[in-house]
CSV table of C-alpha atoms in Angstrom, one decimal:
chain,number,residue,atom,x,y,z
A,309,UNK,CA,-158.2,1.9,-8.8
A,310,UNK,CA,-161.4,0.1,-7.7
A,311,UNK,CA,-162.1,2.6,-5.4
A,312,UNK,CA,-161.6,5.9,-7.7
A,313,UNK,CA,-164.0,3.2,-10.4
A,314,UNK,CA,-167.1,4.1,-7.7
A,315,UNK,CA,-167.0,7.4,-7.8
A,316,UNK,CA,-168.8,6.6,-10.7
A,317,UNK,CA,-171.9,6.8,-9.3
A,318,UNK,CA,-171.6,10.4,-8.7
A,319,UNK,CA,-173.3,12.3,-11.2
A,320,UNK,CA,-169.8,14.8,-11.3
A,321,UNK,CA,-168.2,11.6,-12.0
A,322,UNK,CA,-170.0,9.8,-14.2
A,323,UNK,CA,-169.3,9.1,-17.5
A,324,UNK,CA,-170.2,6.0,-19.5
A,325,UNK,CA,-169.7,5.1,-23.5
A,326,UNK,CA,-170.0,2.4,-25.8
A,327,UNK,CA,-167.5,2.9,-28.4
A,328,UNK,CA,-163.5,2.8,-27.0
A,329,UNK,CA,-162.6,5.1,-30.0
A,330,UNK,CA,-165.3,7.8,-29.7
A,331,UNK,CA,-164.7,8.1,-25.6
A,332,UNK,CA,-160.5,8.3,-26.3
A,333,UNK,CA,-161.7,11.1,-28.6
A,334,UNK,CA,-164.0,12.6,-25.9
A,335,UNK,CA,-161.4,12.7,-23.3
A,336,UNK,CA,-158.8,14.4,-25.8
A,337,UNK,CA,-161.2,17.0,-27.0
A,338,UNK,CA,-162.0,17.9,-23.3
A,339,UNK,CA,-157.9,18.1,-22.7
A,340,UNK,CA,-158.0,20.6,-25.6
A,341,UNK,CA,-160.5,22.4,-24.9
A,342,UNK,CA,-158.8,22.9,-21.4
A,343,UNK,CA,-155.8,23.9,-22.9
A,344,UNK,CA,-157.1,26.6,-24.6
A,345,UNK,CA,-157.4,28.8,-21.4
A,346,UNK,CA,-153.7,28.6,-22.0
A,347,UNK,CA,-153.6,29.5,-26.2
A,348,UNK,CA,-151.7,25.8,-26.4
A,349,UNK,CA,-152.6,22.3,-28.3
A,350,UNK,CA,-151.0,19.2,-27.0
A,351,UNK,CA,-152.4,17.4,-29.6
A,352,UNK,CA,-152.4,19.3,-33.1
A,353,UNK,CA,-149.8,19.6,-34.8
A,354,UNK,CA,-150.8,22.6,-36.3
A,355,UNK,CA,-151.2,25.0,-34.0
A,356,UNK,CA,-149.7,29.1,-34.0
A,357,UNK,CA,-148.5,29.9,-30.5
A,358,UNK,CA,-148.9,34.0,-31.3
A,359,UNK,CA,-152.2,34.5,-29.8
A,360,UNK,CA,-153.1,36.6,-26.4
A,361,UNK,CA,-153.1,33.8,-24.1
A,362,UNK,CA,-150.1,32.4,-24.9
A,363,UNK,CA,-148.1,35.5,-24.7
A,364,UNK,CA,-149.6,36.7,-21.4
A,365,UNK,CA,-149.0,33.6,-19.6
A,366,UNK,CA,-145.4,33.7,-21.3
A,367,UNK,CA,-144.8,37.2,-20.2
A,368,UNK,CA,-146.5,36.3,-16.9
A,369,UNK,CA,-143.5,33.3,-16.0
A,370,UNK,CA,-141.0,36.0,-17.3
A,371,UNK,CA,-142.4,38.9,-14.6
A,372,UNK,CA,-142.7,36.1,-12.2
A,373,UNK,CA,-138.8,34.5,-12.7
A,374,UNK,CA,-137.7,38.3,-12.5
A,375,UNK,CA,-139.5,39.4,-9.1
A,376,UNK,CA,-138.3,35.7,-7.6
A,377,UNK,CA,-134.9,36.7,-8.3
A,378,UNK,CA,-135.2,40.1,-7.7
A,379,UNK,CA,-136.9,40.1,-4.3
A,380,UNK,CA,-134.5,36.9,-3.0
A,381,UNK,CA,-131.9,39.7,-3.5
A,382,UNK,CA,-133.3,42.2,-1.9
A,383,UNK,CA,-134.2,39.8,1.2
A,384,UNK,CA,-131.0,37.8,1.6
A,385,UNK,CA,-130.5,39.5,5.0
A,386,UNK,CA,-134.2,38.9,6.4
A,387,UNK,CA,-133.9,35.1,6.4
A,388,UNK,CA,-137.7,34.1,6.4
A,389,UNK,CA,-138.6,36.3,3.4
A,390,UNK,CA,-135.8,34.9,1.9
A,391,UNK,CA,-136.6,31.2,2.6
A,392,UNK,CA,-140.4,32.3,1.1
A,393,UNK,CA,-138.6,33.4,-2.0
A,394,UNK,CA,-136.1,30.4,-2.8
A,395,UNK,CA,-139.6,27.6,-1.8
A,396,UNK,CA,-141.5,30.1,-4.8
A,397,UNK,CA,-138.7,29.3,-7.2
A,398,UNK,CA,-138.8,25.6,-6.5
A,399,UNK,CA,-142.7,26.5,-8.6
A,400,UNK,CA,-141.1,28.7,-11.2
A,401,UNK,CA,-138.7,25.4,-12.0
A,402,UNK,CA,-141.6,22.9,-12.4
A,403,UNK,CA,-143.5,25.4,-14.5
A,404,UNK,CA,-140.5,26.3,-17.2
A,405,UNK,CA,-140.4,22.6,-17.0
A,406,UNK,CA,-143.4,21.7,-18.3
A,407,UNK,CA,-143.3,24.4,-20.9
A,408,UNK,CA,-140.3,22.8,-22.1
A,409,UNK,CA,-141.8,19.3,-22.2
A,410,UNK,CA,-145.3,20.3,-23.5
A,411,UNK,CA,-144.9,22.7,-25.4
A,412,UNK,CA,-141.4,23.3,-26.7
A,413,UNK,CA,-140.9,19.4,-27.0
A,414,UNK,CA,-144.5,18.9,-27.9
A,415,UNK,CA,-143.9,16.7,-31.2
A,416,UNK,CA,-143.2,13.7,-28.4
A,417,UNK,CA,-146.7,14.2,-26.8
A,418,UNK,CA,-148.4,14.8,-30.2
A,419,UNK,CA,-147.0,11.4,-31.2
A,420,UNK,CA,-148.2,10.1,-27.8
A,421,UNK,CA,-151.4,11.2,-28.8
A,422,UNK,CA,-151.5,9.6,-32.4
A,423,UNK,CA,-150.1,6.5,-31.1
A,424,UNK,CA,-152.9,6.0,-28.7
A,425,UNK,CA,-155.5,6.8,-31.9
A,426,UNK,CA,-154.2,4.3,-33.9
A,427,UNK,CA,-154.5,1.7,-30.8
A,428,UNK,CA,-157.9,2.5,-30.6
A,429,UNK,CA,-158.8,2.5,-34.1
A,430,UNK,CA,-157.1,-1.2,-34.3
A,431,UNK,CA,-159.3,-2.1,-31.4
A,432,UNK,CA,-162.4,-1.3,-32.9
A,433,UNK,CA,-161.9,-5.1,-34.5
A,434,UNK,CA,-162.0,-6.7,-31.0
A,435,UNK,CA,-164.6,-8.4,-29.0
A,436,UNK,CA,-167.2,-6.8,-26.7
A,437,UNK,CA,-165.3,-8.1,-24.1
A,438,UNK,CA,-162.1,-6.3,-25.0
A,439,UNK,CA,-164.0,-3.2,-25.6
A,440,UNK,CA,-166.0,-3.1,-22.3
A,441,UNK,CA,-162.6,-2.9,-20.9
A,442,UNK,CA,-161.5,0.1,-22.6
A,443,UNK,CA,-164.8,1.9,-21.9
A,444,UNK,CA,-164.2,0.9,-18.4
A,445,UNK,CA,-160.7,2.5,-18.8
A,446,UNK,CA,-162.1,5.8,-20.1
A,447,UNK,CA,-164.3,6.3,-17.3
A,448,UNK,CA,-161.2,6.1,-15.0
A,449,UNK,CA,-159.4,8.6,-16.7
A,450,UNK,CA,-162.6,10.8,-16.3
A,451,UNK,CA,-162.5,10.2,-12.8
A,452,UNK,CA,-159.1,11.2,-12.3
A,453,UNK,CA,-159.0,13.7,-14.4
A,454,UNK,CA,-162.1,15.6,-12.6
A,455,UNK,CA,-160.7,14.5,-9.5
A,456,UNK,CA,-157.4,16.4,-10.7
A,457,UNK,CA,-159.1,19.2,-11.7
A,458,UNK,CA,-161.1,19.8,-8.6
A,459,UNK,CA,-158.1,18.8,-6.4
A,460,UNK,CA,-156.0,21.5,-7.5
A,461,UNK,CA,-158.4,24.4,-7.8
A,462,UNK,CA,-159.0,23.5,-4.2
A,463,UNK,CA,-155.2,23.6,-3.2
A,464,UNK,CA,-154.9,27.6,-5.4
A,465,UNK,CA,-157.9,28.8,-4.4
A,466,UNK,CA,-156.9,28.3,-0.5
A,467,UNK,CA,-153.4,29.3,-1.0
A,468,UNK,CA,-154.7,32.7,-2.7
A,469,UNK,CA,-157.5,33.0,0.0
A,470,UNK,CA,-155.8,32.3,3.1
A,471,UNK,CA,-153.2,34.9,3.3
A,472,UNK,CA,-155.5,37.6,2.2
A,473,UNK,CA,-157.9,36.2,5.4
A,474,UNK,CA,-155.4,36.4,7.8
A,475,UNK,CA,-153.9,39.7,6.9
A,476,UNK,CA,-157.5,41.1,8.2
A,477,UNK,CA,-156.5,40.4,11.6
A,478,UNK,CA,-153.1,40.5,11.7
A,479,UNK,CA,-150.6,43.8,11.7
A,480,UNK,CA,-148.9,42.5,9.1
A,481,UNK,CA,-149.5,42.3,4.9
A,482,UNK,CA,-149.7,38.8,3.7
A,483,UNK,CA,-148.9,37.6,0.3
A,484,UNK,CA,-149.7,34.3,-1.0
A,485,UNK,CA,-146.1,34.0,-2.7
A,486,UNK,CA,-142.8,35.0,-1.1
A,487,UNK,CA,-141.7,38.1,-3.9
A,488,UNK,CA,-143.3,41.6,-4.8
A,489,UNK,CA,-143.4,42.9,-8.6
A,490,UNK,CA,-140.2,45.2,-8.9
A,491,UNK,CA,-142.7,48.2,-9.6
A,492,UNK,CA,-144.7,48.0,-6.8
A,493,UNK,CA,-143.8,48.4,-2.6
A,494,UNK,CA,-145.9,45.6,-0.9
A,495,UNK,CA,-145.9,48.0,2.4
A,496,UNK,CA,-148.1,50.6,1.0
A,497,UNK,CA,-151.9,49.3,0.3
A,498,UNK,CA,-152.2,50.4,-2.7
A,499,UNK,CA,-148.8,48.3,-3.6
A,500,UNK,CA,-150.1,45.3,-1.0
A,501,UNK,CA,-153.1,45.3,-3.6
A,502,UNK,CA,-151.6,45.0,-6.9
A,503,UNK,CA,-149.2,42.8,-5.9
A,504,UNK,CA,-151.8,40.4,-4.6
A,505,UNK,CA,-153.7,40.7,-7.8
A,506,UNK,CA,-151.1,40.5,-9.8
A,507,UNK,CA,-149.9,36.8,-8.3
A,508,UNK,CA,-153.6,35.6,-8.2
A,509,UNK,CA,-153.8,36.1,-12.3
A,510,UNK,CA,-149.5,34.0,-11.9
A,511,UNK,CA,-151.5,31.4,-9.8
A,512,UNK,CA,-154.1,31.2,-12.5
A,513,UNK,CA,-151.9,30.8,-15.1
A,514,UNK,CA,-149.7,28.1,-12.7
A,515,UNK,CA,-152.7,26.5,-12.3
A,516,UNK,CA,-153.9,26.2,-15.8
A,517,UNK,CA,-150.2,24.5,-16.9
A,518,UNK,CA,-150.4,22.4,-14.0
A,519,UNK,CA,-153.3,21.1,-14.8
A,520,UNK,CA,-153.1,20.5,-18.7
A,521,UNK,CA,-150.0,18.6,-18.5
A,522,UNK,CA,-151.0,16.8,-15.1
A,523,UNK,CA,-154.2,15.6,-17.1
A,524,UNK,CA,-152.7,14.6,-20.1
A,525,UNK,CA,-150.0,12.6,-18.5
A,526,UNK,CA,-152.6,10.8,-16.5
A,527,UNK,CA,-154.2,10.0,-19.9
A,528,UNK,CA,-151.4,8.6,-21.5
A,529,UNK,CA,-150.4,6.3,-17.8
A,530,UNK,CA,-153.7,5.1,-17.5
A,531,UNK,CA,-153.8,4.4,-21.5
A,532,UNK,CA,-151.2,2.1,-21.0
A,533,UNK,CA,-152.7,0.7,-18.0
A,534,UNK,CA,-156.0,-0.2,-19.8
A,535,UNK,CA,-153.7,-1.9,-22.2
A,536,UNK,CA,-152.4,-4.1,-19.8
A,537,UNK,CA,-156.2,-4.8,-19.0
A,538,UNK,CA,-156.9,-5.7,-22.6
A,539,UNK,CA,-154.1,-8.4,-22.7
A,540,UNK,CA,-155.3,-9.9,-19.7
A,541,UNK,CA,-158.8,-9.8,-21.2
A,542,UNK,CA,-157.4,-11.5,-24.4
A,543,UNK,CA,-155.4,-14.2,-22.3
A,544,UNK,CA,-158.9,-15.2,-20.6
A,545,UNK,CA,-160.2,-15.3,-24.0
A,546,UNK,CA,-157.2,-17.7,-25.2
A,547,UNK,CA,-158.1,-19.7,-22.2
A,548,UNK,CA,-161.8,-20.7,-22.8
A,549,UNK,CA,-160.6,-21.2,-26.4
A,550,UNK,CA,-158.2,-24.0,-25.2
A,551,UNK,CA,-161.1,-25.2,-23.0
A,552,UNK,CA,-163.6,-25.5,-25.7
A,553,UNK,CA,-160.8,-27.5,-27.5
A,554,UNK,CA,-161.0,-24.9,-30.9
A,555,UNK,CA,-158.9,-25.3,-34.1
A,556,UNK,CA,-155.6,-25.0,-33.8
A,557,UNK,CA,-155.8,-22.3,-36.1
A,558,UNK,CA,-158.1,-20.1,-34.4
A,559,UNK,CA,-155.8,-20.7,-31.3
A,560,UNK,CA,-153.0,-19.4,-32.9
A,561,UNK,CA,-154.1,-16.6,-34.4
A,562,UNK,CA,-155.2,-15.7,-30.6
A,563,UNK,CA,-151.9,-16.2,-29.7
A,564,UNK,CA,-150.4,-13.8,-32.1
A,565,UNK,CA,-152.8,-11.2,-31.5
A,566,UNK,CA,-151.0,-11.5,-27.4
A,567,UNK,CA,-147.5,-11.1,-29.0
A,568,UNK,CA,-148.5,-8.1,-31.0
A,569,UNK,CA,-150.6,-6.0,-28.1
A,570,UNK,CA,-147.9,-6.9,-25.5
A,571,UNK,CA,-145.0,-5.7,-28.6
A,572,UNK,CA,-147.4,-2.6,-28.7
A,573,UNK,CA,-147.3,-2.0,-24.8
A,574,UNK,CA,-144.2,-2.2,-24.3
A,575,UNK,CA,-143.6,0.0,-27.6
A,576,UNK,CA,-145.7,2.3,-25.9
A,577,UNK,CA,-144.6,2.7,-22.3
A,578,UNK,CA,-141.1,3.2,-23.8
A,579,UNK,CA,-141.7,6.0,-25.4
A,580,UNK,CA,-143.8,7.3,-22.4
A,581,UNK,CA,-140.9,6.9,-19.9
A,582,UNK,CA,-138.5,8.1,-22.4
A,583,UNK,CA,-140.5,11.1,-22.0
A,584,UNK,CA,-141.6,11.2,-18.5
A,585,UNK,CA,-138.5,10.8,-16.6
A,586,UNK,CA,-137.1,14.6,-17.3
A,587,UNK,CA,-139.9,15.8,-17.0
A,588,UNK,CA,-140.5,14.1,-13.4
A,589,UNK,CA,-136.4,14.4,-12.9
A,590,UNK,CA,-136.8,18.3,-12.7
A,591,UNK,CA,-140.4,18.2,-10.6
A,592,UNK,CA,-138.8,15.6,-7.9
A,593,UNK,CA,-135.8,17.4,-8.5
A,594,UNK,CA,-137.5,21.0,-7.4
A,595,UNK,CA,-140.4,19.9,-5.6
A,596,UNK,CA,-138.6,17.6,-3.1
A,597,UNK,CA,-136.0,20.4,-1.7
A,598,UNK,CA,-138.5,23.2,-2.1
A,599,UNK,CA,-140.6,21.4,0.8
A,600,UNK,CA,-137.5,20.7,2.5
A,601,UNK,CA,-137.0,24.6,3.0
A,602,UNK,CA,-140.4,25.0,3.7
A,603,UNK,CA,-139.9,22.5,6.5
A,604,UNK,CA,-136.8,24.2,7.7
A,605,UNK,CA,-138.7,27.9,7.9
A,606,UNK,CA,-141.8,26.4,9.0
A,607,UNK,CA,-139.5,24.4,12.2
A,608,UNK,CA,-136.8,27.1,12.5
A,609,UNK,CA,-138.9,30.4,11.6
A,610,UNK,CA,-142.6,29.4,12.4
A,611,UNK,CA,-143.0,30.5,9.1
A,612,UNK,CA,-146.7,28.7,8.5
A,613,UNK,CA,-147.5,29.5,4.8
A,614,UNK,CA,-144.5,26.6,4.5
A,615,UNK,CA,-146.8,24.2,5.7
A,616,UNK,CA,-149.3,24.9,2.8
A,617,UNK,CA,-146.5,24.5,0.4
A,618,UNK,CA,-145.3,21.1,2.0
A,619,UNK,CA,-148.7,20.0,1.4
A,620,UNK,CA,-149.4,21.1,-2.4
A,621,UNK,CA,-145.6,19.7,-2.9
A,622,UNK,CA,-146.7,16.3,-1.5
A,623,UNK,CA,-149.7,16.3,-3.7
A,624,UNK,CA,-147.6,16.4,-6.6
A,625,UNK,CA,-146.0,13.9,-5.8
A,626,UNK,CA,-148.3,11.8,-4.4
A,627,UNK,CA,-150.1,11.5,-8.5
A,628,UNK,CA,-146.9,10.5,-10.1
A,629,UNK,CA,-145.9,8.2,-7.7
A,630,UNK,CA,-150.1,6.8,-7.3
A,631,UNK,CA,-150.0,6.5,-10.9
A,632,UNK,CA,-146.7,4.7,-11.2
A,633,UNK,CA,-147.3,1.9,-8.7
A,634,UNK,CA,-151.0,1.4,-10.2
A,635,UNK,CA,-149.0,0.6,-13.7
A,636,UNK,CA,-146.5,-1.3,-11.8
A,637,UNK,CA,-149.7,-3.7,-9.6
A,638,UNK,CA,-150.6,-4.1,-12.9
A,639,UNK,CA,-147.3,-5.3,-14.5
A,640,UNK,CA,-146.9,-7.6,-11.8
A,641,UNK,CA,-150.2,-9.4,-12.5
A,642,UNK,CA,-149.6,-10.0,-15.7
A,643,UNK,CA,-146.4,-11.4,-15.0
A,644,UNK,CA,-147.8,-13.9,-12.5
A,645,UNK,CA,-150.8,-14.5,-14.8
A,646,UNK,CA,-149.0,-15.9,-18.2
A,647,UNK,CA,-146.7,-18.1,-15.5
A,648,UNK,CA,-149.6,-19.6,-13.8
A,649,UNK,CA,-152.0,-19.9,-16.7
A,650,UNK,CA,-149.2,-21.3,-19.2
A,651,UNK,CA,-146.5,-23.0,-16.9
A,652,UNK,CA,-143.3,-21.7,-19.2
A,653,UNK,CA,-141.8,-23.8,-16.7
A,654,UNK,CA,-139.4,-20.1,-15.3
A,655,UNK,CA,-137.6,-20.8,-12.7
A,656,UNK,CA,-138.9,-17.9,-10.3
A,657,UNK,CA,-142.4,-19.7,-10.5
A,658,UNK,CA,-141.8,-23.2,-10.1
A,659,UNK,CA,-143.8,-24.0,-6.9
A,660,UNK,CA,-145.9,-26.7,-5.4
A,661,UNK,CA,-148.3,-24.3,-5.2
A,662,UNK,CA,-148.2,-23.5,-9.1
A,663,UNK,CA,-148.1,-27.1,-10.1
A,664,UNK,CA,-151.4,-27.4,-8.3
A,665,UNK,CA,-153.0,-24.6,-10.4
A,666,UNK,CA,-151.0,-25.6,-13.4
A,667,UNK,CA,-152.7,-28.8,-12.9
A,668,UNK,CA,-156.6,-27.0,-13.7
A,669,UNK,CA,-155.6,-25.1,-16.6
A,670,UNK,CA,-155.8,-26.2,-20.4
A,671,UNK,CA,-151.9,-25.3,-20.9
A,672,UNK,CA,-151.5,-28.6,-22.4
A,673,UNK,CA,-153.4,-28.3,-25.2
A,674,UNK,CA,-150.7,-25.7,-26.8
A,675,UNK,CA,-148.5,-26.8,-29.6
A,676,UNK,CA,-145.1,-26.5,-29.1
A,677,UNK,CA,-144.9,-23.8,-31.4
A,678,UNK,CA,-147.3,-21.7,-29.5
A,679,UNK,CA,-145.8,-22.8,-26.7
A,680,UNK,CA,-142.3,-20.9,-27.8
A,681,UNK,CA,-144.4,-17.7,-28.7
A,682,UNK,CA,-145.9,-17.4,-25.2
A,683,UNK,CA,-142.7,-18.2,-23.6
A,684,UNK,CA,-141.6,-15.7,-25.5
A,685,UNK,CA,-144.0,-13.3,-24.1
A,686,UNK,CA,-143.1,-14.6,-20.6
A,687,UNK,CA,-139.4,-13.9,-21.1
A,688,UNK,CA,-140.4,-9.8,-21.7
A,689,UNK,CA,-143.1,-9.6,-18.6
A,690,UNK,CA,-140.3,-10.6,-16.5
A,691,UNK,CA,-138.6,-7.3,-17.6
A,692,UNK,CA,-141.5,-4.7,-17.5
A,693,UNK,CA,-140.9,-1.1,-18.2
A,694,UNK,CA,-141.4,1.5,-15.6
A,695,UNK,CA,-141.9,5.0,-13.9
A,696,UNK,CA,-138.6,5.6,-12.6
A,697,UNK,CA,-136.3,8.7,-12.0
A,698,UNK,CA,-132.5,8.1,-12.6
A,699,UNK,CA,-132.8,4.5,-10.1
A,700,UNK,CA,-135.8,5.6,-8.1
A,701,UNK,CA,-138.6,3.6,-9.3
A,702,UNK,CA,-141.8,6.2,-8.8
A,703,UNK,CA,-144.4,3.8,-6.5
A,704,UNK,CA,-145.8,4.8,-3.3
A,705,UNK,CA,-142.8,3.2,-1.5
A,706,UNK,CA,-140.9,6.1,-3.1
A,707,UNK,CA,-143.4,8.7,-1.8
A,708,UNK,CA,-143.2,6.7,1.6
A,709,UNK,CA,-139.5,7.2,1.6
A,710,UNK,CA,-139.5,11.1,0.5
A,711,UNK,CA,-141.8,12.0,3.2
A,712,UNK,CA,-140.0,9.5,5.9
A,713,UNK,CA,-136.8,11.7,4.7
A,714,UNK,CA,-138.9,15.0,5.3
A,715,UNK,CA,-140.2,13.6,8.8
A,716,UNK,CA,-136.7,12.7,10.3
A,717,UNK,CA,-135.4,16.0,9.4
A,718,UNK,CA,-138.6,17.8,11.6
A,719,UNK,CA,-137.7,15.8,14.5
A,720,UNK,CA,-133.8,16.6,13.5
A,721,UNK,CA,-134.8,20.3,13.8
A,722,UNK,CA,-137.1,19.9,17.1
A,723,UNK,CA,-134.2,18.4,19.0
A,724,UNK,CA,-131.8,21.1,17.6
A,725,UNK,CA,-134.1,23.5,18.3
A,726,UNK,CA,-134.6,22.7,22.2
């Protein structure tokens, strides 16, 4: 995360404020604002769904389910166009998917949403210290989120340009997508036209859903992460307080305010994993087998637009899995942080090397009373929530493994193939 908090100095990535609650309020404006290029609210409860650009993007998945289907049938005895068609409908999965979770289900991201206002209303009490923090943390979700943004339209606009390109000098007709609209022949020009014009505006539209929900999930992720970042910041703040030797009082009240924003987060990141993991269920579950078609065409078939759909599929995965170990680094440091800073005397810490550092910090100077509360707080770090689908946990070792499993099977193929 360090490294995405120096893009920063980029003027396309910059973004600075001074107030935690006015820059959440930024962020979620600017998620709206996108989302209207789509005629849906993620965060309003309020919101009519009859207007033009809802209907024509719904009536665009509906052409698009339909011509998949349709052309998979009329190719089942050409296998490459077929492949093509089955790795497009991998796509048509995540995107009915995220309707369903965004918009259908969209009372769970709407109280995602007022949850995170409330938490940054309440913080609006806190010290400069805590809110520098969270106006650190908004900045990295502007990062990321342009980053997203610019990321994707990169990955559509060279999947929509390249076949067009290379059917220039080729004999045959590319299309970026494996089907043809059931009302138009892709061998005529005429047909070859409409047809590509007609899956550049489904692209659009994929695009635009991708997008919204990919940046509002990020939000929400790197919300919780930035709470993580507050507790730590509190816990430093508890820690000159026991150095300064302050009233037990003042202590205490410190110590509460721990308990109650680590009850919050974990509040929180259960009812963001509650609603994550279907939603990452069905795009593992269709991303992950759509590349591995792609992978057998592009081996079996030297079929090459597979290797541009390996790629985007990788992406994807690559965010939810980059954003699940960042949460998970962060867990982990917390964790080790309330055992070395408070000795809670847990079994898994007790080293020599601890009791050295146990040995420079004020611990002592807590009450017994406190002392219960923060091993109270200890007890739930050592069972943090996470990103996970079904018993996958969703880090990078995840991703590792998913592309290891992808690699074996190219050099499974290669041997077959010689």
């Amino acid at each position: 995360m360090e490294y995405l908090r120096g893009l920063k100095k980029y003027h396309f990535f910059h973004y600075s404020a001074t107030d935690p609650l006015e820059a959440s309020m930024d962020l979620t404006a600017g998620i709206e604002t996108f989302n209207k290029s789509m005629g849906v609210s993620f965060f309003r409860r309020k919101h009519s769904f009859i207007n033009f650009f809802f209907i024509f993007g719904i009536s665009n998945l509906v052409l698009y389910v339909v011509s998949v289907l349709k052309s998979a049938y009329e190719s089942r005895h050409d296998t490459t166009k077929l492949i093509y068609c089955i790795a497009t409908f991998g796509f048509c999965c995540q995107a009915i998917m995220k309707i369903y979770s965004f918009i259908i289900t969209r009372q769970r991201v709407i109280d995602l949403y007022e949850n995170n206002l409330r938490y940054y209303q309440d913080m609006t009490g806190q010290s400069n210290a805590v809110k520098r923090v969270l106006c650190d943390n908004a900045s990295l979700i502007y990062i990321v989120i342009k980053g997203t943004v610019l990321i994707y339209l990169i990955l559509v606009i060279a999947t929509m340009t390249i076949p067009g390109f290379s059917s220039l000098f080729l004999a045959d007709r590319i299309l970026p997508f494996g089907f043809v609209m059931p009302f138009f022949r892709a061998d005529t020009l005429t047909g070859y036209i409409w047809n590509y014009l007609i899956q550049v505006i489904m692209a659009t539209y994929y695009w635009i859903i991708t997008v919204g929900s990919d940046i509002t999930t990020i939000y929400n992720l790197i919300t919780a992460n930035g709470q993580l970042d507050v507790l730590m910041t509190i816990i430093g703040e508890l820690d000159e307080q026991l150095e300064r030797g302050e009233c037990p009082e003042r202590i205490r009240d410190k110590i509460i305010e721990i308990v109650r924003q680590h009850q919050h987060h974990r509040s929180y990141l259960q009812q963001l994993v509650d609603f994550l993991n279907p939603y990452h269920f069905v795009t593992l579950g269709s991303t992950v087998p759509t590349m591995v078609i792609s992978v057998l065409g592009l081996v079996l078939l030297d079929w090459y637009p597979g290797a541009a759909i390996v790629f985007l599929g990788s992406v994807q995965i690559f965010y939810i899995c980059f954003l699940g170990t960042s949460l998970e680094i962060k867990v982990k440091i917390i964790s080790t942080l309330f055992a070395v800073r408070y000795c809670l005397l847990s079994i898994s810490f007790q080293t020599d090397a601890l009791t050295l550092k146990v040995g420079a910090i004020h611990w002592n100077k807590l009450s017994i009373r406190d002392m219960k509360y923060m091993n109270l707080v200890l007890a739930m770090t050592q069972k943090p929530k996470m990103l996970a689908v079904a018993t996958l946990p969703l880090n990078i070792t995840a991703f590792l493994k998913i592309h290891k499993l992808i690699y074996s099977l190219i050099m499974m193929l290669e041997n077959t193939k010689d």
